[in-house]
mmCIF file of C-alpha atoms in Angstrom:
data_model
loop_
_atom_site.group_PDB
_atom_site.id
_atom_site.type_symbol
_atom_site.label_atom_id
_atom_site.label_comp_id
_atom_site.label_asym_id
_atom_site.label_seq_id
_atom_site.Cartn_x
_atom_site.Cartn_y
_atom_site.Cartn_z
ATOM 1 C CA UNK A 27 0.000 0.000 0.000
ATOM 2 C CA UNK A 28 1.487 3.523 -1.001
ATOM 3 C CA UNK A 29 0.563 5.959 1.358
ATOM 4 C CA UNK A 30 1.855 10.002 1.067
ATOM 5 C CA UNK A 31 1.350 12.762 3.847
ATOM 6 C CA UNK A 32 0.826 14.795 5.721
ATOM 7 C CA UNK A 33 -1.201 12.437 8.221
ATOM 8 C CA UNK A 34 -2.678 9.038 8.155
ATOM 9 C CA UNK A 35 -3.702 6.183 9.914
ATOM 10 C CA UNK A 36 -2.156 2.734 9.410
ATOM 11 C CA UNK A 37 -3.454 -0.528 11.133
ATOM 12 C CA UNK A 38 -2.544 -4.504 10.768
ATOM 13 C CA UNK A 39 -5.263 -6.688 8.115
ATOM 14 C CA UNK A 40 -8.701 -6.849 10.072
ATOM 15 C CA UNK A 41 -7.564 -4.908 13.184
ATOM 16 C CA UNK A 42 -8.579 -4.620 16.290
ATOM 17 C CA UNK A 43 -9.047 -8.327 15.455
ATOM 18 C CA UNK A 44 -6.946 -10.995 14.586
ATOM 19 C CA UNK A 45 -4.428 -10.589 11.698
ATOM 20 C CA UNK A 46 -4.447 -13.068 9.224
ATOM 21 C CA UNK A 47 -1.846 -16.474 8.907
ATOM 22 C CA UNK A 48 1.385 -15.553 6.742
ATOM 23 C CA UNK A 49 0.667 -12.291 6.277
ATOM 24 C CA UNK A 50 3.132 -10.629 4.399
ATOM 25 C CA UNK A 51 1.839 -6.994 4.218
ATOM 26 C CA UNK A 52 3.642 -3.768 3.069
ATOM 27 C CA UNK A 53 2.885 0.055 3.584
ATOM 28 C CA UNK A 54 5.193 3.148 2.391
ATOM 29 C CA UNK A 55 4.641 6.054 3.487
ATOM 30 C CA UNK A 56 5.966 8.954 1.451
ATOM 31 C CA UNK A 57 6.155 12.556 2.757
ATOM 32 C CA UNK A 58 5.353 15.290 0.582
ATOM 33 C CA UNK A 59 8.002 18.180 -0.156
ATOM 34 C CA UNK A 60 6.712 21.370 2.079
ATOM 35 C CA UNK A 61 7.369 25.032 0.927
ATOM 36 C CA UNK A 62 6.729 27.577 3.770
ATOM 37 C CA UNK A 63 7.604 31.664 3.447
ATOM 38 C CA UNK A 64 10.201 32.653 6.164
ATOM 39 C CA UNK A 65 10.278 36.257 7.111
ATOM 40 C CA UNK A 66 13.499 37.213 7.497
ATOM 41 C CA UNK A 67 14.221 40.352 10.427
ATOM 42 C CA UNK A 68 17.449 42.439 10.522
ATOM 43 C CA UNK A 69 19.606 42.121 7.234
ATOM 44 C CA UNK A 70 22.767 41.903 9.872
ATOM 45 C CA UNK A 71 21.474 38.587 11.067
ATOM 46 C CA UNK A 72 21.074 37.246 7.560
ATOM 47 C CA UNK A 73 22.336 33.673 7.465
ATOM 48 C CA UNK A 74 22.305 31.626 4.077
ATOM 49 C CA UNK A 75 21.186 27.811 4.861
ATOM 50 C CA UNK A 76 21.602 25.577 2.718
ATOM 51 C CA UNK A 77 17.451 25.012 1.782
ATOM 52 C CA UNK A 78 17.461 28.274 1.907
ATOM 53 C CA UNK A 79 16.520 30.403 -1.892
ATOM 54 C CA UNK A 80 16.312 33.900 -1.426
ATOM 55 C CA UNK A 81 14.703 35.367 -4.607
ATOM 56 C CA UNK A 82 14.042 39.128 -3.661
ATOM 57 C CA UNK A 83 15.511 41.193 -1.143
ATOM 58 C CA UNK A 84 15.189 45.301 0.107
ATOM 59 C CA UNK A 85 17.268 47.205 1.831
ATOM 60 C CA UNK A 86 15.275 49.825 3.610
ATOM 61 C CA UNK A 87 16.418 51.658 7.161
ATOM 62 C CA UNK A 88 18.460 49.262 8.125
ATOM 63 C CA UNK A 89 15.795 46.681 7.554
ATOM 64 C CA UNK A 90 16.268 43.497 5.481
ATOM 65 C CA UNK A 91 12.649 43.442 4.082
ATOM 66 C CA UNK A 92 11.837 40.103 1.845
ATOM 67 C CA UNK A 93 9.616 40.242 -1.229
ATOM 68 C CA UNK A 94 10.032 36.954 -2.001
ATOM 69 C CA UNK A 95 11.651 35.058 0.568
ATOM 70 C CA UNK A 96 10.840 30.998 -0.032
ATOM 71 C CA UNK A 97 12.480 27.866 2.022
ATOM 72 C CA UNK A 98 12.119 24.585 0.629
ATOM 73 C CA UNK A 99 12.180 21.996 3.457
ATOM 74 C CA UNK A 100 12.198 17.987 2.654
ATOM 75 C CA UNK A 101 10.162 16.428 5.336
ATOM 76 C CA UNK A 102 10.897 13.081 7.395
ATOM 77 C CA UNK A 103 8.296 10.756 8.875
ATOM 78 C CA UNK A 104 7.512 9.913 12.534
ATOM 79 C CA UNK A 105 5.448 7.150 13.124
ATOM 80 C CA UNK A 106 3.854 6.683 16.644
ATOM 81 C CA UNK A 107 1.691 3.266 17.590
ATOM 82 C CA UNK A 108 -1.516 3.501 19.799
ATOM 83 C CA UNK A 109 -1.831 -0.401 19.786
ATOM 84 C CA UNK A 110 0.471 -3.078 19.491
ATOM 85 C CA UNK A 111 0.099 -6.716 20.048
ATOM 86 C CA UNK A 112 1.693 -9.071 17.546
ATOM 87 C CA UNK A 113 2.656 -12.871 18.460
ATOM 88 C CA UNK A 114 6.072 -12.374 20.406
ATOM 89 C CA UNK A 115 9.546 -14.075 18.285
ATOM 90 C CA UNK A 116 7.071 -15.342 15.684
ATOM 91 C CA UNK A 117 5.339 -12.469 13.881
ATOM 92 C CA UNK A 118 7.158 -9.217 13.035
ATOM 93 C CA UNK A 119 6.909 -5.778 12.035
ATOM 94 C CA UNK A 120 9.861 -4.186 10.486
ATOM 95 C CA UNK A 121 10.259 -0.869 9.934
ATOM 96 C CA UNK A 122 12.943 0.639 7.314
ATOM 97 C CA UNK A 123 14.008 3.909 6.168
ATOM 98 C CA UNK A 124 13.391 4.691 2.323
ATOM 99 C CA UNK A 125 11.866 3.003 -0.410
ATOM 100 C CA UNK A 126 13.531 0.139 -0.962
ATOM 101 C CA UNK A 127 11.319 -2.849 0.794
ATOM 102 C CA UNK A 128 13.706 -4.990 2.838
ATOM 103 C CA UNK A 129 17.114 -3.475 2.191
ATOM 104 C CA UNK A 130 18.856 -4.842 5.507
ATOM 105 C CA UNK A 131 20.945 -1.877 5.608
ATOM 106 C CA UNK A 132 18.281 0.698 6.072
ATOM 107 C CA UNK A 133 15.517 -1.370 9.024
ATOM 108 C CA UNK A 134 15.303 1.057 12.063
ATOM 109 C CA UNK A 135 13.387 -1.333 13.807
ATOM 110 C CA UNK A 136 12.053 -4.856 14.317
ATOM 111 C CA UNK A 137 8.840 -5.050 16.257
ATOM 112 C CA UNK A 138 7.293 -7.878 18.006
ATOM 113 C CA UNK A 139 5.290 -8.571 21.656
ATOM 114 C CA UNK A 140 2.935 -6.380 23.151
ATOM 115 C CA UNK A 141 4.583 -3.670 24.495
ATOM 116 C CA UNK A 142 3.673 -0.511 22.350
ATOM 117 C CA UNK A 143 6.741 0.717 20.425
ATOM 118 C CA UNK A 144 7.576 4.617 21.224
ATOM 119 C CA UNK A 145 8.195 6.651 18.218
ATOM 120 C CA UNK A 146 9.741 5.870 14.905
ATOM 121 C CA UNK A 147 11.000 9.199 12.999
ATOM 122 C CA UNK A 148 12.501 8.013 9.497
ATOM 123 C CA UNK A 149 15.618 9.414 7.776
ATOM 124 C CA UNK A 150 14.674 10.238 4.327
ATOM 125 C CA UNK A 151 11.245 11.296 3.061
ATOM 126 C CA UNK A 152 9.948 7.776 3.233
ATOM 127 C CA UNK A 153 9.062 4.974 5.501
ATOM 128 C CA UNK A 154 8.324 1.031 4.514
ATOM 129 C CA UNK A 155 6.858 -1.399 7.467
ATOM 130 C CA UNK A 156 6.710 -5.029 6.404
ATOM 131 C CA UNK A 157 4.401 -7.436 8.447
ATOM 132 C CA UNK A 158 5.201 -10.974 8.633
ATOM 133 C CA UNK A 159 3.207 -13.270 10.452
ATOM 134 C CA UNK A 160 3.523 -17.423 10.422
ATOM 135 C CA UNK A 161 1.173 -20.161 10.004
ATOM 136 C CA UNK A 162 -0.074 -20.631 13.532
ATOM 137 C CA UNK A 163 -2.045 -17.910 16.329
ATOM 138 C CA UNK A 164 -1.858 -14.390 15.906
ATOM 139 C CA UNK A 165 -3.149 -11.699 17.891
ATOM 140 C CA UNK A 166 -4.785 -7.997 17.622
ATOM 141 C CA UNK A 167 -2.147 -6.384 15.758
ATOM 142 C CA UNK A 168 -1.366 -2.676 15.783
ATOM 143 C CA UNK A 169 -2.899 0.795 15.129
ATOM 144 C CA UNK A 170 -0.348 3.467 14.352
ATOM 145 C CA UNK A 171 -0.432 7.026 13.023
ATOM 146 C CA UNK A 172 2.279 8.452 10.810
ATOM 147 C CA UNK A 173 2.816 12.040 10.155
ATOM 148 C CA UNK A 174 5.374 14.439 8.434
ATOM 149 C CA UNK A 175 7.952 16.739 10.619
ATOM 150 C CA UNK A 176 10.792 19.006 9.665
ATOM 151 C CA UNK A 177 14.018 17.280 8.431
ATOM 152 C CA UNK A 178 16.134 17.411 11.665
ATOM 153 C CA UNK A 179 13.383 16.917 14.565
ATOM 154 C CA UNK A 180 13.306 13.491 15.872
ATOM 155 C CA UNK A 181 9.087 14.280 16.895
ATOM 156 C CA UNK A 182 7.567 15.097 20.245
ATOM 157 C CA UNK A 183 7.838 11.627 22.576
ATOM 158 C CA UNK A 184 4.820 12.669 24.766
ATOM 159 C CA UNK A 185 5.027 13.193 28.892
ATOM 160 C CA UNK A 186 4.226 10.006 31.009
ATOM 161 C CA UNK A 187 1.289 9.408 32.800
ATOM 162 C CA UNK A 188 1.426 11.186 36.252
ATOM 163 C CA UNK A 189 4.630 12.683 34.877
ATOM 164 C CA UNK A 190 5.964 15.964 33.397
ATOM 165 C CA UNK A 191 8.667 17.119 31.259
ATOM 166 C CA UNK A 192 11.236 20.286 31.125
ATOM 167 C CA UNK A 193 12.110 21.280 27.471
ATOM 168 C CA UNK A 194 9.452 21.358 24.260
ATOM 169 C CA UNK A 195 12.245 21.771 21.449
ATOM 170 C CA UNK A 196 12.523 18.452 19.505
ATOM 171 C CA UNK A 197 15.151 19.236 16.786
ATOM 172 C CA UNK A 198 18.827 17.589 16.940
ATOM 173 C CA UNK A 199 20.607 18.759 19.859
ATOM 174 C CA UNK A 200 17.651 19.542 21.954
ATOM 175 C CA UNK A 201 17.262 17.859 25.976
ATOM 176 C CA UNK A 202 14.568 16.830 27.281
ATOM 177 C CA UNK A 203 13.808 16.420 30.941
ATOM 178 C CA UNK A 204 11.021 14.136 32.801
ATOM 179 C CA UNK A 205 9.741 14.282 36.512
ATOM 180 C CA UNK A 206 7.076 11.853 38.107
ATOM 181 C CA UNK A 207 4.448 13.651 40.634
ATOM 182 C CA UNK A 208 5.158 12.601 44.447
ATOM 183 C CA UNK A 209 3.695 9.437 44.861
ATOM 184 C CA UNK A 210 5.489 8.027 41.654
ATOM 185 C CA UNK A 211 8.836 6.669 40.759
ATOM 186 C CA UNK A 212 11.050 7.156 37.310
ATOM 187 C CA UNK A 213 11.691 4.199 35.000
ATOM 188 C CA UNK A 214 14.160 4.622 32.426
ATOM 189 C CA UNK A 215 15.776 7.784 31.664
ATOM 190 C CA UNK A 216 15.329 11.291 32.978
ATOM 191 C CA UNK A 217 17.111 12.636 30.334
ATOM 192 C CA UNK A 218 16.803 12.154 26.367
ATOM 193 C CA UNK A 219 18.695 14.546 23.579
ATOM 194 C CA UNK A 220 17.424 14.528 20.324
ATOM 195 C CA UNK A 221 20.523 12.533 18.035
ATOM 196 C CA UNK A 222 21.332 13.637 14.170
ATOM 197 C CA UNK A 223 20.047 9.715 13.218
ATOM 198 C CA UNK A 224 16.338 11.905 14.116
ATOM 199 C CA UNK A 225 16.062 9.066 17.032
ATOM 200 C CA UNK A 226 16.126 10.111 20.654
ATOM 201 C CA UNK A 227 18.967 8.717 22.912
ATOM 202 C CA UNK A 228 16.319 6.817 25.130
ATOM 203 C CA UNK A 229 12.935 5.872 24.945
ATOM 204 C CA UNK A 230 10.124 8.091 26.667
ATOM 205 C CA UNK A 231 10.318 6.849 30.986
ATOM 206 C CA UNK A 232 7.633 5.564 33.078
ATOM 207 C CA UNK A 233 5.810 6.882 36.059
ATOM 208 C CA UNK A 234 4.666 3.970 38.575
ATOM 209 C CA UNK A 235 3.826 3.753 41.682
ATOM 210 C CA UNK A 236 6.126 3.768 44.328
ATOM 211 C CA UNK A 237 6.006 1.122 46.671
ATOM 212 C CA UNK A 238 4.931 1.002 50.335
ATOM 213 C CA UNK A 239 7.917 -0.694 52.928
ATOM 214 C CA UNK A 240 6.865 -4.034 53.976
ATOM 215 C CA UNK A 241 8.152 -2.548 57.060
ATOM 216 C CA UNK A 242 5.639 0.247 57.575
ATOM 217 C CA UNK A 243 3.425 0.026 60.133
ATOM 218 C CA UNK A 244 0.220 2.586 61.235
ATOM 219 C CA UNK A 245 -0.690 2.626 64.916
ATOM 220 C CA UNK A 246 -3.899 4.610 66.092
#
């Protein structure tokens, strides 16, 4: 199935129910080239990027004004999965950067189990998944959504449940910070930074419950 942006829905054969025996099913998602106007401020703090085409500029008190000022920026994809339930070490999802169904060189991920994935944020303009499922049970599958992003973000991971979170920049280079409320514990890693392969440097922590001492006792 060829699939192009900016936002879609993408979910396993028959879902929420039971996928199918050897299934061998195939998206790719490609993102559509985005052209947005920049307005550029003082001419002194004019920096060429490289996307950057400037066809028409004034000079006027001091003032760089644009007439015609256009930025041409090639989008990624981030893919983020609601659901996820497929039979754990026997039925797959791989996910691969590009067009090229099942080059080995460019699979990001290979999905199985039921815990649900965090994000997926591709390297190029497109995405392939591939599910493979064998001849015995399966289960519910997967939901997921898939939307474009800037080249260079690696996508907004979310805040945990009964959690919060210090920073709201997602490009490369960017930190982000979680916290769990009072009664709650952190799982996994406080810290994250945004990495140039558009893939954070951990995956999105947990906020459980801490536990009472075995210990503890409560006299009247």
């Amino acid at each position: 199935i060829n699939l192009r942006g900016p936002r879609g829905v993408i979910t396993s054969p028959n879902y929420p129910v039971q996928y199918e025996n050897n299934a061998h099913c195939v998206w790719v998602i490609t993102a559509m080239d985005s052209k947005k106007v920049i307005c550029i401020g003082n001419s002194h703090d004019l920096r060429l990027r490289p996307l950057l085409v400037i066809v028409s500029v004034r000079e006027h008190s001091g003032v760089c004004v644009p007439l015609n000022v256009v930025t041409f920026i090639q989008c990624v994809i981030k893919l983020s999965f609601e659901e996820f339930d497929l039979e754990r070490g026997y039925d797959t999802l791989t996910v691969g950067d590009g067009g090229k169904i099942g080059d080995t060189r460019r699979v990001l991920y290979v999905l199985t189990g039921s815990s649900v994935p965090d994000l997926i944020v591709s390297l190029s303009g497109q995405m392939w998944l591939h599910l493979q499922s064998d001849d015995t049970i399966g289960s519910a599958g997967f939901k997921a959504i898939y939307e474009e992003i800037d080249r260079g973000s690696c996508g907004d991971p979310g805040v945990p449940a009964f959690g919060r979170r210090s920073g709201d920049r997602f490009h490369h280079g960017d930190v982000l910070t979680f916290f769990c409320q009072s009664a709650f514990e952190l799982v996994g890693e406080r810290t994250i930074t945004c990495q140039h392969n558009n893939q954070w440097s951990g995956n999105k922590p947990s906020c459980i419950c801490k536990r009472r001492s075995p210990y503890l006792f409560v006299y009247d």
